[in-house]
mmCIF file with all atom_site columns, C-alpha atoms and ligand atoms in Angstrom:
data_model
loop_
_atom_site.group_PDB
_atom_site.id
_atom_site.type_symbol
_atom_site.label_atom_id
_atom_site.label_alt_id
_atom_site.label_comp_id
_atom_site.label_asym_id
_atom_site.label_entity_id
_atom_site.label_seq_id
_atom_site.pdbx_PDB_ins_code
_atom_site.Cartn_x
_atom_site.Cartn_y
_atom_site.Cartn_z
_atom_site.occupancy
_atom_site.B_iso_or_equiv
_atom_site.pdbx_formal_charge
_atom_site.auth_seq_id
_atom_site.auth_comp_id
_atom_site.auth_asym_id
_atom_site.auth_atom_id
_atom_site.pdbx_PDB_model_num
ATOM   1   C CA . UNK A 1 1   ? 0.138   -57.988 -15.535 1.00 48.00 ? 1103 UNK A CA 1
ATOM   2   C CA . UNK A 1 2   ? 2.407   -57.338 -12.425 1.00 52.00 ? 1104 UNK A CA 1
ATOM   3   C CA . UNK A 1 3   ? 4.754   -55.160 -14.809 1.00 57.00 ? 1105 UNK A CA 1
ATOM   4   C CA . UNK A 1 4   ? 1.926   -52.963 -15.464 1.00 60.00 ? 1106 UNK A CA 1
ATOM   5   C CA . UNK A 1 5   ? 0.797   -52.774 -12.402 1.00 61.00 ? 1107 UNK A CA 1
ATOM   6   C CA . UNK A 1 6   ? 4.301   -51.731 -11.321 1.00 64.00 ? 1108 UNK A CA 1
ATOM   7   C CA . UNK A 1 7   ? 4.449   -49.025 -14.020 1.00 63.00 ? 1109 UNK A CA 1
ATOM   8   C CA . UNK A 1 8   ? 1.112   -47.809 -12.653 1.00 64.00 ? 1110 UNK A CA 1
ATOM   9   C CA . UNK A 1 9   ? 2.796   -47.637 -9.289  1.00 58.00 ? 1111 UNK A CA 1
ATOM   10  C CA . UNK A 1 10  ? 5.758   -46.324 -10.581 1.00 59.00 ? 1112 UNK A CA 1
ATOM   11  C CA . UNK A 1 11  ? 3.622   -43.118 -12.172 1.00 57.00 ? 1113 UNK A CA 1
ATOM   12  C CA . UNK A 1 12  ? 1.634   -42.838 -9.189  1.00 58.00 ? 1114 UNK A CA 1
ATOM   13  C CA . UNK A 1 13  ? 4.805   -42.113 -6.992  1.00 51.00 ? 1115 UNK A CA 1
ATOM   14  C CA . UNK A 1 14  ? 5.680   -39.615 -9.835  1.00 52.00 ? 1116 UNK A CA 1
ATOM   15  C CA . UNK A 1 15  ? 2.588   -38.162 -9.484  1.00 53.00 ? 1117 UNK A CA 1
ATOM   16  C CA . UNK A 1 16  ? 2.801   -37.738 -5.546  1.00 51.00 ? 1118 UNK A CA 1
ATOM   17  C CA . UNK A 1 17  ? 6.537   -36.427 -5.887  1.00 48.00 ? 1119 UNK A CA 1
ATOM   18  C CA . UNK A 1 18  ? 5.136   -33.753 -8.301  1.00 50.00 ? 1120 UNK A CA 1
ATOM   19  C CA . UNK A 1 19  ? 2.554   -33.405 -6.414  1.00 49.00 ? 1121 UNK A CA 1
ATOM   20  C CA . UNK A 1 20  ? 4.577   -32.532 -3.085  1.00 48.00 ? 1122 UNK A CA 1
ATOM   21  C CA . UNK A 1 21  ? 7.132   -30.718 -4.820  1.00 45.00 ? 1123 UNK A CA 1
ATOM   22  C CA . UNK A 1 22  ? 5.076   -28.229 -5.832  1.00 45.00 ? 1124 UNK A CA 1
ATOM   23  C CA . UNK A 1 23  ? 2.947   -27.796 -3.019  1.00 45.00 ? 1125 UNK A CA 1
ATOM   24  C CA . UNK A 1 24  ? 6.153   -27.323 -0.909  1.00 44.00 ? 1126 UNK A CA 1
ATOM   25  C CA . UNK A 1 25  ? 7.508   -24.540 -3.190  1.00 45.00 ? 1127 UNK A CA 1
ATOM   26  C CA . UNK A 1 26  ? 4.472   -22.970 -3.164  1.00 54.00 ? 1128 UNK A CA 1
ATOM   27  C CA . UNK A 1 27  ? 4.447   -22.590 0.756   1.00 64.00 ? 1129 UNK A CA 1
ATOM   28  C CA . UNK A 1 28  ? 6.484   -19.646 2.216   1.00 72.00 ? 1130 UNK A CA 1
ATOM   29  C CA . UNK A 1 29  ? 6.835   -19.998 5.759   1.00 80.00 ? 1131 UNK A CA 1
ATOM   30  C CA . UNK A 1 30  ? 6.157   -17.314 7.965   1.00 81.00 ? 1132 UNK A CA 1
ATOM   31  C CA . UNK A 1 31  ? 9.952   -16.041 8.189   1.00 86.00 ? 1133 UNK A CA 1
ATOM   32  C CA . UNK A 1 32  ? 10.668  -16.086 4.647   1.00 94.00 ? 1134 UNK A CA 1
ATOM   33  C CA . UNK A 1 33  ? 7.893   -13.610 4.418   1.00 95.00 ? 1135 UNK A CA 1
ATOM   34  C CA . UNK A 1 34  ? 8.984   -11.847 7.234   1.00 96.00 ? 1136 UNK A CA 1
ATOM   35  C CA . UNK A 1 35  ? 12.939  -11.620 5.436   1.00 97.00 ? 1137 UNK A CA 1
ATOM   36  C CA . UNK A 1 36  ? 11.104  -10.530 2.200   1.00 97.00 ? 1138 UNK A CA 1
ATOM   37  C CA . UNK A 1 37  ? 9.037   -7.321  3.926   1.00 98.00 ? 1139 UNK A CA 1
ATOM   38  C CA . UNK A 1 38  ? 12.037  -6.324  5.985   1.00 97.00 ? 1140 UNK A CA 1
ATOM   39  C CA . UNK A 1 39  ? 14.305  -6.543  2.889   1.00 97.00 ? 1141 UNK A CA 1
ATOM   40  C CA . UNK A 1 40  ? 11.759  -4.310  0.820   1.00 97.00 ? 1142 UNK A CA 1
ATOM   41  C CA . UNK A 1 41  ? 10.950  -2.157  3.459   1.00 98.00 ? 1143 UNK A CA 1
ATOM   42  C CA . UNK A 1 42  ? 14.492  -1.493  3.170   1.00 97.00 ? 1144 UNK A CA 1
ATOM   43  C CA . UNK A 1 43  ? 14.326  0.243   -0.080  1.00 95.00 ? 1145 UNK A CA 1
ATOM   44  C CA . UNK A 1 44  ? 11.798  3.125   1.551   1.00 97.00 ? 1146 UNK A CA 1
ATOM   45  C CA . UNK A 1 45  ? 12.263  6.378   2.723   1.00 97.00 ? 1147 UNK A CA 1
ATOM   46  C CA . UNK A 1 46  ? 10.702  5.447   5.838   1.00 98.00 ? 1148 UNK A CA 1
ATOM   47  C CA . UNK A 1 47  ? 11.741  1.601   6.529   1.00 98.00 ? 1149 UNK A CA 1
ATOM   48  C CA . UNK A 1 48  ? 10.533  1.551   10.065  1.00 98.00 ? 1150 UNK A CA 1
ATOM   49  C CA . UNK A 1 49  ? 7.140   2.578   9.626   1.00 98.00 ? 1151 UNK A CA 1
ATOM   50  C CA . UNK A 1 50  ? 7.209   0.358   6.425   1.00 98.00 ? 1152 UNK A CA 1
ATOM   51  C CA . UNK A 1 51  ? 7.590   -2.658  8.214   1.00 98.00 ? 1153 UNK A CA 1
ATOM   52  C CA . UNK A 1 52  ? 5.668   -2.131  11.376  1.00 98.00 ? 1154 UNK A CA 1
ATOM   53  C CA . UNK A 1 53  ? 2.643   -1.670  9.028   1.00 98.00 ? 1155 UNK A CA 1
ATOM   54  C CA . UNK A 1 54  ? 3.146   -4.483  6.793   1.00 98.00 ? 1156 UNK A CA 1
ATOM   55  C CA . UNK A 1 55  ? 4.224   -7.166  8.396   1.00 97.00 ? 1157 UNK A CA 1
ATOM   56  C CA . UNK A 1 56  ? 1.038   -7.995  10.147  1.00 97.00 ? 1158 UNK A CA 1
ATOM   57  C CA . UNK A 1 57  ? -0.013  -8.905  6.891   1.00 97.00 ? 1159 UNK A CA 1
ATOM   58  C CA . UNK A 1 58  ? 2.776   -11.181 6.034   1.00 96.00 ? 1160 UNK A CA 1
ATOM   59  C CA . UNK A 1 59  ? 0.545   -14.062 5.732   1.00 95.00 ? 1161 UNK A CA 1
ATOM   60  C CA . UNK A 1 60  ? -1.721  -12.283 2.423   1.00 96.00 ? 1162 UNK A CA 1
ATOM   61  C CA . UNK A 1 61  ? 1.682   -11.078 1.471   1.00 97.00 ? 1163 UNK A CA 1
ATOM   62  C CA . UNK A 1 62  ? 3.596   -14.285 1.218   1.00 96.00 ? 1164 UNK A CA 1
ATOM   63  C CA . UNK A 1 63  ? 6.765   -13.058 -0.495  1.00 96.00 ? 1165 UNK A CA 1
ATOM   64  C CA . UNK A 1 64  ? 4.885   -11.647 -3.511  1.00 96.00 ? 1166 UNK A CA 1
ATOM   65  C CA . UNK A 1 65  ? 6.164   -8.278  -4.703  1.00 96.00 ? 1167 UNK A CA 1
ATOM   66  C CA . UNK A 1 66  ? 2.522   -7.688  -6.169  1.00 95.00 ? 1168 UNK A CA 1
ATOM   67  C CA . UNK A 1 67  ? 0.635   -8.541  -2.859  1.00 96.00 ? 1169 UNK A CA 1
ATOM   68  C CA . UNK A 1 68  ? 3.595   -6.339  -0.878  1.00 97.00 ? 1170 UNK A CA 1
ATOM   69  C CA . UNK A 1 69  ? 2.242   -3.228  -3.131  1.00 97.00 ? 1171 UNK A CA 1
ATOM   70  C CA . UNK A 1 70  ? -1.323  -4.231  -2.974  1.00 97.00 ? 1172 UNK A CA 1
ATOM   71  C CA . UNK A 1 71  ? -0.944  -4.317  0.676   1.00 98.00 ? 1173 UNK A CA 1
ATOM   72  C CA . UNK A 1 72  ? 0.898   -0.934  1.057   1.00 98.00 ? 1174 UNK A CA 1
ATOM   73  C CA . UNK A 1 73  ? -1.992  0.772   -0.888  1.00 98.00 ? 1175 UNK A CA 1
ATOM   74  C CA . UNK A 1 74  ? -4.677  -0.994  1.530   1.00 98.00 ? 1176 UNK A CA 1
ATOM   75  C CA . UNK A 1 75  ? -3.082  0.211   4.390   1.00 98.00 ? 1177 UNK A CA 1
ATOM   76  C CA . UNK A 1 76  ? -2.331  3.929   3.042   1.00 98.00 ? 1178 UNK A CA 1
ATOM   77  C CA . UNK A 1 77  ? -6.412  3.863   2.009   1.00 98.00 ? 1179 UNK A CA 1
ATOM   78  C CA . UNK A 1 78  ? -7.061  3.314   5.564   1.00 98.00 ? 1180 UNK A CA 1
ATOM   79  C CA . UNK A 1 79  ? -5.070  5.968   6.696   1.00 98.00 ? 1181 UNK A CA 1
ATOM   80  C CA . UNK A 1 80  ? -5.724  8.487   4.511   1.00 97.00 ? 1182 UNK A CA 1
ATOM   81  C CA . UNK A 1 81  ? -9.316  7.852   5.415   1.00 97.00 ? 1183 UNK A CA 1
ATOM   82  C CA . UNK A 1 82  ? -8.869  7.947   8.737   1.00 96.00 ? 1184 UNK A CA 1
ATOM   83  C CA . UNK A 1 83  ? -7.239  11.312  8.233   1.00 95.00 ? 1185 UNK A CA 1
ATOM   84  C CA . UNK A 1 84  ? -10.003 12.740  6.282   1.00 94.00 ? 1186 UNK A CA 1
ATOM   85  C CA . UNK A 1 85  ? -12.893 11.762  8.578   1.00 94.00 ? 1187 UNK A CA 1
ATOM   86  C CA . UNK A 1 86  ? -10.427 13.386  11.491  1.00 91.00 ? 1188 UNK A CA 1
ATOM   87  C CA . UNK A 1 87  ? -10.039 16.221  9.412   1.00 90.00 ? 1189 UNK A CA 1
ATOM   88  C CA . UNK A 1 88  ? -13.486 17.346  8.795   1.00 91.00 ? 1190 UNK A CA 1
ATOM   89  C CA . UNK A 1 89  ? -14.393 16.907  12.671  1.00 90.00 ? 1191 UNK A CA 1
ATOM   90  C CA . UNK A 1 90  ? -11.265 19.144  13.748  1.00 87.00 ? 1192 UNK A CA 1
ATOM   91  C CA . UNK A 1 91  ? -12.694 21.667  10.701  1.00 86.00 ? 1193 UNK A CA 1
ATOM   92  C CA . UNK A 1 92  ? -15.954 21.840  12.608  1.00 87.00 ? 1194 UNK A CA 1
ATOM   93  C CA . UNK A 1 93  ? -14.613 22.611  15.650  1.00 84.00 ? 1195 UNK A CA 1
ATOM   94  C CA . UNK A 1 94  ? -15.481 25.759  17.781  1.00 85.00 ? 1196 UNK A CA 1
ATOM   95  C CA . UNK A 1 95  ? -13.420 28.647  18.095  1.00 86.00 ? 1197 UNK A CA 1
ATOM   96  C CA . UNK A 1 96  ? -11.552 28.710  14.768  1.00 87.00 ? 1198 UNK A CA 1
ATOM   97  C CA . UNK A 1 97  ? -10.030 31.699  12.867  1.00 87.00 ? 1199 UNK A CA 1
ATOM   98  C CA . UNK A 1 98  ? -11.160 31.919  9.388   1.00 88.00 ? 1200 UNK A CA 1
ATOM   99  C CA . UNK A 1 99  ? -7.831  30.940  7.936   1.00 85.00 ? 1201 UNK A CA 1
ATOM   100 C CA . UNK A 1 100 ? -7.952  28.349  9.962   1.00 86.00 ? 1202 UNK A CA 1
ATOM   101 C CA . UNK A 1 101 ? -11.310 26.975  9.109   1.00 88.00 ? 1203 UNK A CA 1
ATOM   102 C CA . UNK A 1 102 ? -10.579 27.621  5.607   1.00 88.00 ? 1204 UNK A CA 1
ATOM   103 C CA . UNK A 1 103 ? -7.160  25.621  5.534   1.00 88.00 ? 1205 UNK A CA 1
ATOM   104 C CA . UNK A 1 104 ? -9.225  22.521  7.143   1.00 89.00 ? 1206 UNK A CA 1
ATOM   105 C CA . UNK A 1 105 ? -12.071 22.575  4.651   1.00 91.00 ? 1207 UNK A CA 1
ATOM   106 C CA . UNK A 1 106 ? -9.001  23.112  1.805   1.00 92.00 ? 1208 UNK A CA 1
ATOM   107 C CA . UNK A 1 107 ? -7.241  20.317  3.127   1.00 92.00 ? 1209 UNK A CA 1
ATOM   108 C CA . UNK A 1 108 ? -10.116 17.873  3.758   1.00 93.00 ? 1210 UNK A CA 1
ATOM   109 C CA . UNK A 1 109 ? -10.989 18.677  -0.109  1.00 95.00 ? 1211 UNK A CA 1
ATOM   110 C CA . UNK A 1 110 ? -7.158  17.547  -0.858  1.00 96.00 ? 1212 UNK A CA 1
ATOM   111 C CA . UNK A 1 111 ? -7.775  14.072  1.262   1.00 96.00 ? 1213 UNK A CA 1
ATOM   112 C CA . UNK A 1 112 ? -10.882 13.476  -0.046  1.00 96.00 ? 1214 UNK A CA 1
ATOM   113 C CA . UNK A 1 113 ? -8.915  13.493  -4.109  1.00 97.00 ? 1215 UNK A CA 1
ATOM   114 C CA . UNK A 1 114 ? -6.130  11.713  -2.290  1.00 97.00 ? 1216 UNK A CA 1
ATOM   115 C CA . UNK A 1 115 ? -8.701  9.095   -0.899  1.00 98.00 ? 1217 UNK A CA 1
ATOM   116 C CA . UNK A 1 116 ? -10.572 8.684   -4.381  1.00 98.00 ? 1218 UNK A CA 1
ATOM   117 C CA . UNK A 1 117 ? -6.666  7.983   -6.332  1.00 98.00 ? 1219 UNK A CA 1
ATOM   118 C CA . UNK A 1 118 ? -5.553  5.799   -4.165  1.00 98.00 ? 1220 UNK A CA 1
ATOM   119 C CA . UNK A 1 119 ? -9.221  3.774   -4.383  1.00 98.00 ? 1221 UNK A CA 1
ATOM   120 C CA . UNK A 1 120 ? -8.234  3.735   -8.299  1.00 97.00 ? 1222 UNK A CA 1
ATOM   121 C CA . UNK A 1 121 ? -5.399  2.540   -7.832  1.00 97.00 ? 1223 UNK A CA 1
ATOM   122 C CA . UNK A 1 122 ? -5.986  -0.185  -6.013  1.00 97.00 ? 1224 UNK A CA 1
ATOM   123 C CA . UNK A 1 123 ? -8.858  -1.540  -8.263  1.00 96.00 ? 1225 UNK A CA 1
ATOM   124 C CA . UNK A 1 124 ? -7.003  -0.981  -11.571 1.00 95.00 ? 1226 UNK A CA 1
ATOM   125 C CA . UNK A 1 125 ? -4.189  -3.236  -9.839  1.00 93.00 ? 1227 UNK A CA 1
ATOM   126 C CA . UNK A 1 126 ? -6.700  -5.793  -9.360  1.00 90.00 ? 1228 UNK A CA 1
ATOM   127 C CA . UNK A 1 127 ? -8.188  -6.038  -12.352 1.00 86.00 ? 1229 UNK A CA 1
ATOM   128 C CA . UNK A 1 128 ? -4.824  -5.527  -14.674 1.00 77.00 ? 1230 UNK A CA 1
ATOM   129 C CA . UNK A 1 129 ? -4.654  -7.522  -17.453 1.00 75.00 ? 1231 UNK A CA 1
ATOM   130 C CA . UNK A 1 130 ? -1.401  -9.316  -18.437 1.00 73.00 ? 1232 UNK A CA 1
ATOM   131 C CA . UNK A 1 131 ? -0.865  -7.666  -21.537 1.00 76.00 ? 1233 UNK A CA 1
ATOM   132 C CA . UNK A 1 132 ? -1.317  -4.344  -20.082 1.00 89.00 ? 1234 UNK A CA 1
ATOM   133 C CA . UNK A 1 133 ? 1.287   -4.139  -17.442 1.00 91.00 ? 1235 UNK A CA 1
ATOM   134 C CA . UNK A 1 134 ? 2.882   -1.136  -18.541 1.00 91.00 ? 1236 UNK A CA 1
ATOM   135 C CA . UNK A 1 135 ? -0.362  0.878   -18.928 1.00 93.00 ? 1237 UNK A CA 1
ATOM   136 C CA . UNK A 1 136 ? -1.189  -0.506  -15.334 1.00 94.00 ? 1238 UNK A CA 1
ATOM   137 C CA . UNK A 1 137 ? 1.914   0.167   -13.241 1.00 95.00 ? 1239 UNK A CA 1
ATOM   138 C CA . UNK A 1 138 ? 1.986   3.697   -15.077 1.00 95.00 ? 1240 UNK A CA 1
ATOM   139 C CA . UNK A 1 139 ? -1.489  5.006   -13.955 1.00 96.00 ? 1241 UNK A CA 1
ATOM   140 C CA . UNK A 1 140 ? -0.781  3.632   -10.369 1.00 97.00 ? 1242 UNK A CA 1
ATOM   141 C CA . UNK A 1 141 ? 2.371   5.502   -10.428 1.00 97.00 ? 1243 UNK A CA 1
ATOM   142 C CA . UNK A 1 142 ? 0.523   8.787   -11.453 1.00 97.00 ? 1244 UNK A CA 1
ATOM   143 C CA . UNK A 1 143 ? -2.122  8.352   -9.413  1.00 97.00 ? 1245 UNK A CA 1
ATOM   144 C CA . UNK A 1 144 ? -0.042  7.371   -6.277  1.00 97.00 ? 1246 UNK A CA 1
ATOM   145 C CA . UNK A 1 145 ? 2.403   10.232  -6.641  1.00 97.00 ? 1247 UNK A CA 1
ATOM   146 C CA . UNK A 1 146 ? -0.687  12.739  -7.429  1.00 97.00 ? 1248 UNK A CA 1
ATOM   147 C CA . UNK A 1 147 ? -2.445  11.580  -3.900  1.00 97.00 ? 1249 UNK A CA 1
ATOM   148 C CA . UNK A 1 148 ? 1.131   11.977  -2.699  1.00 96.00 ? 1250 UNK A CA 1
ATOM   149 C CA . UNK A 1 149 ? 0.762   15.741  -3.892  1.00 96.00 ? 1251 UNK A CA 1
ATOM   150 C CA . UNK A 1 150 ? -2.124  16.622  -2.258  1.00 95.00 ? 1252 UNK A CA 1
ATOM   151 C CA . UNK A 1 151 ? -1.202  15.499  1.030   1.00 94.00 ? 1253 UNK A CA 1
ATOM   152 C CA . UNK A 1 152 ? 1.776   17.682  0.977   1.00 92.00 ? 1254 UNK A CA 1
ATOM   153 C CA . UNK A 1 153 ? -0.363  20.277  -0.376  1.00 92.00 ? 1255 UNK A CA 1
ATOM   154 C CA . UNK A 1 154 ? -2.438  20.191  2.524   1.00 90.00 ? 1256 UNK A CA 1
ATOM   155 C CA . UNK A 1 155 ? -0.158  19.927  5.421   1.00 86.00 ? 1257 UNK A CA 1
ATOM   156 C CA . UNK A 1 156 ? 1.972   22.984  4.035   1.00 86.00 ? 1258 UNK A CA 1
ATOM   157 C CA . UNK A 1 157 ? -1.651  25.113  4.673   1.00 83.00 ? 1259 UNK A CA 1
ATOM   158 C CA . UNK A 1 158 ? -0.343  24.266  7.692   1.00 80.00 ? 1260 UNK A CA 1
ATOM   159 C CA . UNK A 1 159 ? 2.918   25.809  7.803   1.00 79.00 ? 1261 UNK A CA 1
ATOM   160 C CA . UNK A 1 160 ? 3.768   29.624  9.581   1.00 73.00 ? 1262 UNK A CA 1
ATOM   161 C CA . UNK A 1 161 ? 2.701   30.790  12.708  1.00 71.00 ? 1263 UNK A CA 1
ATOM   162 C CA . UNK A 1 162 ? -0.727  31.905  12.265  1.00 68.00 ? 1264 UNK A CA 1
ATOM   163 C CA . UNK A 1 163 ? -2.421  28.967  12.961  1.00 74.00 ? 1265 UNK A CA 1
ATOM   164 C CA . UNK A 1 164 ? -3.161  27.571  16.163  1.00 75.00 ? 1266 UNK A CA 1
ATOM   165 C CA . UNK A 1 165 ? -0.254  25.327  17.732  1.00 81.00 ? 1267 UNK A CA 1
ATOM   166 C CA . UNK A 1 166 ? -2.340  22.683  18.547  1.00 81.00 ? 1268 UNK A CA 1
ATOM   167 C CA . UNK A 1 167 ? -4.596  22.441  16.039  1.00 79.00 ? 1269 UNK A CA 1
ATOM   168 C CA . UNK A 1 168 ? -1.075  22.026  14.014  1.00 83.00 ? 1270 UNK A CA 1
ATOM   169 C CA . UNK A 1 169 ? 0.364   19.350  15.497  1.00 85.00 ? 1271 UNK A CA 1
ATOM   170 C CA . UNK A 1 170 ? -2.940  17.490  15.745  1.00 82.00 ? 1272 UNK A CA 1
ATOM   171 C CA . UNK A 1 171 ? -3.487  17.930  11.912  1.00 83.00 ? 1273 UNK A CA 1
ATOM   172 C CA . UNK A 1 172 ? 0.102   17.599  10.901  1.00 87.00 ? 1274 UNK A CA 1
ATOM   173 C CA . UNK A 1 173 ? 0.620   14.602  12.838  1.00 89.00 ? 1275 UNK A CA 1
ATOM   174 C CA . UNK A 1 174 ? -2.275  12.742  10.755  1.00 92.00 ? 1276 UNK A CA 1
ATOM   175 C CA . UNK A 1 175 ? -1.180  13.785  7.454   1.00 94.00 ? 1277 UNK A CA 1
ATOM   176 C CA . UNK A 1 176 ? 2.332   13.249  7.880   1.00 94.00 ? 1278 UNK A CA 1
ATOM   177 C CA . UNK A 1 177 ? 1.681   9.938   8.759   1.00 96.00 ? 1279 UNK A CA 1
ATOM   178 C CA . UNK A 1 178 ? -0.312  9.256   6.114   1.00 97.00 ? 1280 UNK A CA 1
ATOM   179 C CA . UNK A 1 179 ? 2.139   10.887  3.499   1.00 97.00 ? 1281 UNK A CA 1
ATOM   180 C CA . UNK A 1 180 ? 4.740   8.509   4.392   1.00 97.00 ? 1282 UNK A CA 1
ATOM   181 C CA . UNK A 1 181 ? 2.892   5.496   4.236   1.00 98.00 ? 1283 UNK A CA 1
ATOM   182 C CA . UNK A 1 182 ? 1.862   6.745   0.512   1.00 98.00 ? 1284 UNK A CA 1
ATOM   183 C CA . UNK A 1 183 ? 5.636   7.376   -0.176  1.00 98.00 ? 1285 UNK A CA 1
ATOM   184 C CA . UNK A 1 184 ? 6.412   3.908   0.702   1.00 98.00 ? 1286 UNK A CA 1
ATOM   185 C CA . UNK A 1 185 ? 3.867   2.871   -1.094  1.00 98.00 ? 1287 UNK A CA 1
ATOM   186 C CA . UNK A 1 186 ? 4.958   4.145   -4.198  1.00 98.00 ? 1288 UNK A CA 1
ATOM   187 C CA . UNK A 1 187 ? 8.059   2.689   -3.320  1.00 98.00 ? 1289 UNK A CA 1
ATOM   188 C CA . UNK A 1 188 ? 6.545   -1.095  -3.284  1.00 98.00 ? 1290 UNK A CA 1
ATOM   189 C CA . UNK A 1 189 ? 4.815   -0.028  -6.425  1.00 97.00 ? 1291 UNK A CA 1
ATOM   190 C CA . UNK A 1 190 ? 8.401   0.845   -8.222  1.00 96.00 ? 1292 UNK A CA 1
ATOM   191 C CA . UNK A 1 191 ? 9.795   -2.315  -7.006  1.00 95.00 ? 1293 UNK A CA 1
ATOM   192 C CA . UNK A 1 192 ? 7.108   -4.307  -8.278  1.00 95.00 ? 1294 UNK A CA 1
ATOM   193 C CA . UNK A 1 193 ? 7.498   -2.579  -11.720 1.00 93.00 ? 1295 UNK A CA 1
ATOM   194 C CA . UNK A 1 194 ? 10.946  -3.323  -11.724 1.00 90.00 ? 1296 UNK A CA 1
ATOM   195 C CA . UNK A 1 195 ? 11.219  -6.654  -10.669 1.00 85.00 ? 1297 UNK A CA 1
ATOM   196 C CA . UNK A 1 196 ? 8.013   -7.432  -13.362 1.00 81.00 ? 1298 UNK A CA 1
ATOM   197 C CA . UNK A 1 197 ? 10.519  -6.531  -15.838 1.00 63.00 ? 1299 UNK A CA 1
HETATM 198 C C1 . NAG B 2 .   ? -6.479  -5.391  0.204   1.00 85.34 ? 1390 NAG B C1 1
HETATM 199 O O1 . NAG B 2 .   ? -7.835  -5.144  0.542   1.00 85.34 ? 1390 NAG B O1 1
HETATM 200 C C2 . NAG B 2 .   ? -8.766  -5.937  -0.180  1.00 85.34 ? 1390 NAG B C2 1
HETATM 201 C C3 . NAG B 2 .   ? -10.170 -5.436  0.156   1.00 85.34 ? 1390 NAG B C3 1
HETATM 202 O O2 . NAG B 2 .   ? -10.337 -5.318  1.534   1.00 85.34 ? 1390 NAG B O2 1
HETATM 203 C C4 . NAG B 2 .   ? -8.550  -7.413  0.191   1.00 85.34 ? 1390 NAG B C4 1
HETATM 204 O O3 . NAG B 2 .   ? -9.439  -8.217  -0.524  1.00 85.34 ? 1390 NAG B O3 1
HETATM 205 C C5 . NAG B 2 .   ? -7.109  -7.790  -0.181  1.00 85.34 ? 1390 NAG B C5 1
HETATM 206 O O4 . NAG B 2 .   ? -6.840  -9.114  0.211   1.00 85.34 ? 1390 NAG B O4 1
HETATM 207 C C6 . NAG B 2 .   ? -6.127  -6.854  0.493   1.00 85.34 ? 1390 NAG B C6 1
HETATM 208 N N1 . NAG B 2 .   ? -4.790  -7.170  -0.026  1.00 85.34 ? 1390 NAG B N1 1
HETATM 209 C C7 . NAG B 2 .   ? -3.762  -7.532  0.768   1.00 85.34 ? 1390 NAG B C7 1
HETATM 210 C C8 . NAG B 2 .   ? -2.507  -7.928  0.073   1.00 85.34 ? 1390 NAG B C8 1
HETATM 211 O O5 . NAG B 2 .   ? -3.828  -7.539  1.975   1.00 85.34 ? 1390 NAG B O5 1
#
């Protein structure tokens, strides 16, 4: 009787150990997650940026490779939004030349494809299925470097001097931010492929 109710003991305490043991491996703490942005921000073309816009997020992120992508695309949605809304306000402005007005409703065409790949990209990531990795990561990839595309597409409209300085640099500023956070993004994605195996 007091043997068995020493072996229950015994497996109870087994139990617990397991118990805690996992739950502690499971739980990054906050500056492990903060090491594991910085170190894949790292791999970007644009590290800086990479890491002022991600680690905010280091607590969804944990140090998950997957989550780090996810996260990227989230924030590049945003700003590609953001862009586009801009974009069709500054094409409605007064006092543009026709080349000009034509190059903003051009370019808020481009954002709005950008805006609808990068929406697909983030729900085929979510709903991937194990077995279909491959297929996954490859879309993603397509689509990513496609919205990647049209951004540049539309801030070369642009380029030369016929268009209106300011209107320029408002417009360029926008997009060029937005094409780098896709670029990094498509970075995370790459690492995530790789490191998947
Ligand atoms: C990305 O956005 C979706 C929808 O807002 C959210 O549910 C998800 O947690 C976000 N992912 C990360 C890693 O922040």
């Amino acid at each position: 009787m007091a043997g068995s109710a020493s072996k229950s003991f015994t497996l109870i305490l087994l139990a617990m150990s397991f118990y805690f043991n996992s739950s502690s491996a499971a739980r990054v703490t906050p500056q492990s997650s903060i090491d594991f942005i910085r170190t894949s921000c790292s791999t970007t073309i644009y590290p800086k940026l990479c890491y002022s816009s991600l680690s905010i997020h280091s607590s969804t992120i944990q140090t998950s490779p997957e989550l780090l992508a996810n996260a990227a695309l989230n924030v590049t949605l945003s700003s590609a939004k953001s862009t586009s809304a801009k974009m069709s306000t500054l094409s409605q402005s007064h006092g543009l030349k026709p080349r000009e007005v034509s190059a903003m409703e051009d370019c808020v065409e481009e954002l709005t494809d950008a805006v609808y790949e990068l929406k697909k990209s983030i729900d085929e990531m979510s709903h991937a299925k194990k077995s279909n990795f491959r297929m996954m990561i490859s879309d993603v990839q397509t689509w990513v470097s496609a919205a990647l595309t049209d951004e540049s597409t539309c801030s070369d409209g642009f380029e030369g001097n016929a268009m209106n300085g300011n209107l320029k640099t408002a417009v360029r500023g926008k997009i060029v931010h937005t094409a780098q956070l896709t670029s990094n993004a498509l970075a995370l994605i790459n690492n995530y492929a790789f490191r998947h195996g």
